[in-house]
XYZ file of C-alpha atoms in Angstrom:
321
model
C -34.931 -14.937 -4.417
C -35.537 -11.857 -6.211
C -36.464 -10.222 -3.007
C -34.125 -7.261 -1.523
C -34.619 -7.713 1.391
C -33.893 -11.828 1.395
C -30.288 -11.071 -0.728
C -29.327 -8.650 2.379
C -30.665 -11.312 4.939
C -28.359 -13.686 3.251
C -25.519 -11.573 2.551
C -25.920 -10.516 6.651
C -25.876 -13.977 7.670
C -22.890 -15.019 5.405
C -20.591 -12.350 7.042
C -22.306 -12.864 10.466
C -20.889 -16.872 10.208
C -17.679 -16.033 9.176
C -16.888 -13.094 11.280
C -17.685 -15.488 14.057
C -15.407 -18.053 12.795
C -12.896 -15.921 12.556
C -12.933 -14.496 15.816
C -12.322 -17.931 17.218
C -9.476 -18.199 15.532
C -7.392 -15.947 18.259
C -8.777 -19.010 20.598
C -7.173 -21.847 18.244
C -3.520 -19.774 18.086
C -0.584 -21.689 20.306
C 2.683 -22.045 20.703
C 2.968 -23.744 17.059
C 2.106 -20.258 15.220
C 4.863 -18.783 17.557
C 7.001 -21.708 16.605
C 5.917 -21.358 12.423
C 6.724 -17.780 12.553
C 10.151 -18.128 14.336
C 11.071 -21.003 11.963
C 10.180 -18.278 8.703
C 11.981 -15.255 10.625
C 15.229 -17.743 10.843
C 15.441 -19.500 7.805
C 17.965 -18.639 5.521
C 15.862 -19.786 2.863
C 12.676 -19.069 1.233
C 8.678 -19.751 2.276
C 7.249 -22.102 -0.246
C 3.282 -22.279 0.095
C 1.339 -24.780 -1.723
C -2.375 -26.493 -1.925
C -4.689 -27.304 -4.115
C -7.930 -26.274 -5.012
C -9.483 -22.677 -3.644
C -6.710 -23.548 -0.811
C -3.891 -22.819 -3.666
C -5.572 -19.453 -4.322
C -5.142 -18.402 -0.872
C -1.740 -19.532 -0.639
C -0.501 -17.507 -3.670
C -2.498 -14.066 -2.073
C -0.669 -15.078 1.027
C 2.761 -15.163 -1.235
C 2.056 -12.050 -2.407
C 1.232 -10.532 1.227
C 4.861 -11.786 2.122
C 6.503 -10.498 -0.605
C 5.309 -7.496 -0.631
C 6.240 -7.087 3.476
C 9.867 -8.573 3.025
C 9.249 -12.225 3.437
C 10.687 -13.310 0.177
C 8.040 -16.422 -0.821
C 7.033 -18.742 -3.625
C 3.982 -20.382 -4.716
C 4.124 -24.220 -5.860
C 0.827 -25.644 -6.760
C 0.534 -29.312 -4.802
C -0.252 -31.200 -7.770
C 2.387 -29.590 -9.779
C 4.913 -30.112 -7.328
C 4.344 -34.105 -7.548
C 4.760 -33.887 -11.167
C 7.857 -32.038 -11.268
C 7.864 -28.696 -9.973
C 9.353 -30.355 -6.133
C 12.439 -29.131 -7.490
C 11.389 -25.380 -6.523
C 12.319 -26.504 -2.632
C 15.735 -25.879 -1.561
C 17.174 -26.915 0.902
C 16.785 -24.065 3.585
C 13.702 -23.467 2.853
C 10.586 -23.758 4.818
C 7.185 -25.103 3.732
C 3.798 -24.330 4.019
C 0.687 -26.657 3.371
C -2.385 -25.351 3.146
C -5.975 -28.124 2.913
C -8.645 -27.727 5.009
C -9.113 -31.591 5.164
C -5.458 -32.338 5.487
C -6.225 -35.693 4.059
C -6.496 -34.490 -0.094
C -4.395 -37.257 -2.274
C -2.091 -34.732 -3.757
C -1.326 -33.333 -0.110
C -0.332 -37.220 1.140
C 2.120 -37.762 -1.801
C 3.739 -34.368 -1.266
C 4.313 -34.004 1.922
C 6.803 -37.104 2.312
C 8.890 -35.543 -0.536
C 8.929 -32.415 1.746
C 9.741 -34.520 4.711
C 12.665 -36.534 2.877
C 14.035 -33.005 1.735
C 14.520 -32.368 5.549
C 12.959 -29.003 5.128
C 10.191 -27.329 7.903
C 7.193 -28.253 7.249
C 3.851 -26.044 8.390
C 0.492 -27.596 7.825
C -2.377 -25.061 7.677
C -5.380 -26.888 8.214
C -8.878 -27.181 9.860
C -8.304 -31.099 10.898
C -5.407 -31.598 13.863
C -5.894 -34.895 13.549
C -5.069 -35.583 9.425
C -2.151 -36.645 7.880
C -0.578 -33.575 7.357
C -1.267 -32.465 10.758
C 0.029 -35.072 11.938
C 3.306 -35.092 9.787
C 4.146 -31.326 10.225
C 6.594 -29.723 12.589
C 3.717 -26.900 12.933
C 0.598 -26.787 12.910
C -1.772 -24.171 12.181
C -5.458 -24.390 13.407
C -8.007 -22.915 10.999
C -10.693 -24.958 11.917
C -13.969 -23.552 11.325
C -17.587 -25.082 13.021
C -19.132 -24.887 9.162
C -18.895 -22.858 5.735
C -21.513 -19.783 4.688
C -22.232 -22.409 2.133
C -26.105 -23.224 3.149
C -24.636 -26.801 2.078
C -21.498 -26.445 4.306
C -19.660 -27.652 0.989
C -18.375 -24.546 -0.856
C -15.075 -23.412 0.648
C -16.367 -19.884 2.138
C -15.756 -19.697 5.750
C -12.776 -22.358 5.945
C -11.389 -19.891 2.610
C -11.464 -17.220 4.991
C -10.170 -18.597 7.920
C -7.054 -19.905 5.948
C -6.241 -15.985 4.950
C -6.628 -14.154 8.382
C -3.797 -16.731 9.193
C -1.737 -16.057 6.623
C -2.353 -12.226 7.245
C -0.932 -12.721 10.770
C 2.192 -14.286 9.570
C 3.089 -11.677 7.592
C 1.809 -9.113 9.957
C 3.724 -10.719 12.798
C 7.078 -11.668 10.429
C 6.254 -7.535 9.605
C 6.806 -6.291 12.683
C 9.671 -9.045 13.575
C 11.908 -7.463 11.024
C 10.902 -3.746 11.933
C 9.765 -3.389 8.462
C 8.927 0.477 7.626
C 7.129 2.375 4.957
C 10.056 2.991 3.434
C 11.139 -0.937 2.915
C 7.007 -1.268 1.819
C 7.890 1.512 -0.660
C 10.825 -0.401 -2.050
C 7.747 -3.385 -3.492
C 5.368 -0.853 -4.142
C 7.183 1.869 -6.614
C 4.162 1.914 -8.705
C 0.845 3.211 -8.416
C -0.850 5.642 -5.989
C 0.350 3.448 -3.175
C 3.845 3.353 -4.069
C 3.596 7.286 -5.047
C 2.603 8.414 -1.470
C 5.505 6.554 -0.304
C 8.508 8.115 -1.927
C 7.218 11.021 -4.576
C 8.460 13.794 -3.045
C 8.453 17.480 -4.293
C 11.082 17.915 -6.290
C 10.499 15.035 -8.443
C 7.176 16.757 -9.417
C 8.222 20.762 -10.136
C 11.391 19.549 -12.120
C 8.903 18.541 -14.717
C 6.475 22.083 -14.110
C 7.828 25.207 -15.691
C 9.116 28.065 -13.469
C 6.863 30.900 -12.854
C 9.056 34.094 -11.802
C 8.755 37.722 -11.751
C 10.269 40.262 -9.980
C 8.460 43.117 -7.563
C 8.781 45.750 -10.177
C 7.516 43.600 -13.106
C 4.369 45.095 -15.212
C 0.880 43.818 -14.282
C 0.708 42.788 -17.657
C 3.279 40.771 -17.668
C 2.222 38.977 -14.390
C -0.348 38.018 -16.091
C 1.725 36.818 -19.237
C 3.787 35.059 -16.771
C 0.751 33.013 -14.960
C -0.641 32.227 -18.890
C 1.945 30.915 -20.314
C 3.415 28.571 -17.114
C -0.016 26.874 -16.746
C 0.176 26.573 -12.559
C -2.260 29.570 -11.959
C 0.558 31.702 -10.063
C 3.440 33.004 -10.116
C 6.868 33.364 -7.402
C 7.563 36.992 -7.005
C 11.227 37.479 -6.186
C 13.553 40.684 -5.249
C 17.171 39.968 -4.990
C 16.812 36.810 -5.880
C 14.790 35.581 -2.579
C 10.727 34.932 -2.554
C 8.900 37.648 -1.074
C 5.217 36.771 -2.530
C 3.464 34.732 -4.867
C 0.354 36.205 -7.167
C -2.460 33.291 -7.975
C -5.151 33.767 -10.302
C -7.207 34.961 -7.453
C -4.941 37.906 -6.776
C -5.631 39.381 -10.291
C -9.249 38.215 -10.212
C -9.467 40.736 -6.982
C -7.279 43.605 -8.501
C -9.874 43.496 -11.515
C -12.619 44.442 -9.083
C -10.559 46.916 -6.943
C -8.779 49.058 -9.973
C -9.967 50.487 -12.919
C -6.633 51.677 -13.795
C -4.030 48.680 -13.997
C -1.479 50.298 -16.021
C 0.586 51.341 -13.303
C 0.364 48.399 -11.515
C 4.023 45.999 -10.219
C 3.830 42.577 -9.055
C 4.495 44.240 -5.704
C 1.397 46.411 -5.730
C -1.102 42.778 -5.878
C 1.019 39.842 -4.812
C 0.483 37.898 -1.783
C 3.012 38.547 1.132
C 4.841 35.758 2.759
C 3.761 32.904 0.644
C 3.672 29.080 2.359
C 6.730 27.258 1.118
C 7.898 23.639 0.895
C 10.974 21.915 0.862
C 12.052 20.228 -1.976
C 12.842 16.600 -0.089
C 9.065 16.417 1.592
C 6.841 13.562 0.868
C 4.588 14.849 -2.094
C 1.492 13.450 0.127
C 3.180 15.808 3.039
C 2.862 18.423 0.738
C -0.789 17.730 -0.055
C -2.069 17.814 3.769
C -0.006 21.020 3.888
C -2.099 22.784 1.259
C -5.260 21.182 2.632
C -4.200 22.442 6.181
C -3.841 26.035 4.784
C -6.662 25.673 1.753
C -4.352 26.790 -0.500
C -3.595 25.034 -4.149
C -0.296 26.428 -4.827
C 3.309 25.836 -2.950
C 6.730 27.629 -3.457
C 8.835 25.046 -3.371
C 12.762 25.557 -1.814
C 16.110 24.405 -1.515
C 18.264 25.714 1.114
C 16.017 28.806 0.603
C 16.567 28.952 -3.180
C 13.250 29.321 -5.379
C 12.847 25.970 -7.452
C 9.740 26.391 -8.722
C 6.208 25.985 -8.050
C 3.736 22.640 -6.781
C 0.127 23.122 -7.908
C -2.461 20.928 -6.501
C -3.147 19.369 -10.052
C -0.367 17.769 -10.040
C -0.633 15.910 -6.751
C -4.256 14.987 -8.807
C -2.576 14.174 -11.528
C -0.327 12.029 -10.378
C -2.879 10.063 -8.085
C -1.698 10.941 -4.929
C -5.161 12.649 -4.435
């Protein structure tokens, strides 16, 4: 089993069985997953998902899927629920069951309680013809022929079948509600995710120092200037509008053109008609801007007023690159 080549064959064969299974799923979908979504886009409650077993570890990814798209959800595990934590159903909300058998213990005692609550009940489940099938409003069909297991007894396939499901309910609920990247930003302020959703510029060069200098400012001082601000440039202003920018490059390349650079202003090296950003675009916006131009610097504006400067480092640093 040591083998390389054996591990890939079984590794191959694994995905092959499951990618099949879940391709039939599109054949198994009816008019109950139109009727389960429409019952979770109009309830004025909650989704409450619940199994047992690797079923209950799918359901709470699934809860998390939903919550982070707008579909405010909550995960009750089956067995818990029968011994005490039925009290997290309300009474507007809807219910989802997730077994693969359909026929566990802990899913027969539940679902009653659901049922005498009055609530919607969804069954998820690869058996129509089971109890909770059978005792749902909806059913959804995530039958599968057999698992990856070589034994067909670990959940693998049947696993996988229950998630792509649950992936299209919250795609479809997604879409339903016209959901945007700004709502997904609203669940998702931290992290490089959430950061590419609503950092924009000025929230990064209000925390960078402000490189400035004028036309007729010393060489020297340029140079002082780039130092001691740490962004490897420097705005060039006259009347206090930008009219060029001077990078580290700029003085690298007036070191090999002059021998003399006493005599030198910011005018006489600095870049003319330096690429600008506002101060309101998407840090990531900002990012494909400087890749578009291959630049690592950006003079960022507001209403045409020099704010400061955006360095590629600190799109780096903050992850959004």
């Amino acid at each position: 089993m040591s083998n390389s080549k054996t591990i890939i064959d079984i590794a191959k064969r694994t995905i092959s069985n499951e990618a099949d299974a879940i391709k039939n799923l599109s054949n198994l979908l009816d008019s109950n997953f139109t009727d389960a979504v429409n019952a979770i886009y109009n309830s004025k409650g909650r989704l409450i998902i619940s199994g047992i077993g690797k079923s209950a570890i799918i359901a709470q990814k699934i809860v998390a899927t939903l919550n982070s798209t707008g579909t405010p959800s909550i995960f009750m595990h089956a067995a818990d629920a029968i011994h005490g934590d039925l009290g997290t159903v309300l009474k507007d909300d809807v219910v989802i069951c997730i077994s693969k058998s359909g026929n566990t213990p802990e899913i027969k005692v539940l679902v009653p309680l659901i049922k005498r609550g009055g609530n919607v009940l969804i069954g998820m489940t690869g058996n129509t013809e089971s109890f909770l099938a059978q005792q749902s409003n909806h059913v959804l069909n995530t039958y599968v022929e057999k698992e990856a297991c070589p034994n067909n007894l670990a959940p693998t396939t049947s696993t996988t079948a229950q998630l792509v499901i649950g992936d299209a309910i919250a795609v479809s609920l997604l879409e339903l509600k016209r959901f945007t990247s700004k709502d997904f930003a609203k669940y998702h302020p931290g992290g490089a995710l959430g950061k590419k959703l609503y950092l924009r510029v000025n929230d990064i060069v209000n925390n960078n120092q402000k490189p400035e200098v004028t036309t007729n400012t010393p060489v020297k001082q340029v140079i002082v200037e780039i130092s001691e601000k740490m962004l490897g440039a420097t705005a060039v202003l006259e009347n206090n509008k930008v009219v060029g920018i001077i990078t580290d490059g700029d003085i690298r390349r007036m070191l090999n053109t002059y021998d003399n650079i006493g005599s030198l202003t910011a005018k006489d090296i600095m870049s003319n008609n330096p690429k600008t950003v506002n101060t309101d675009v998407l840090a990531v916006d900002a990012l494909e801007l400087m890749q578009q131009q291959g630049i690592s610097q950006l003079v960022a504006i507001e209403n045409l007023k020099y704010v400061g400067l955006l360095h590629l480092h600190n799109l780096v640093n903050e992850g959004i690159l």
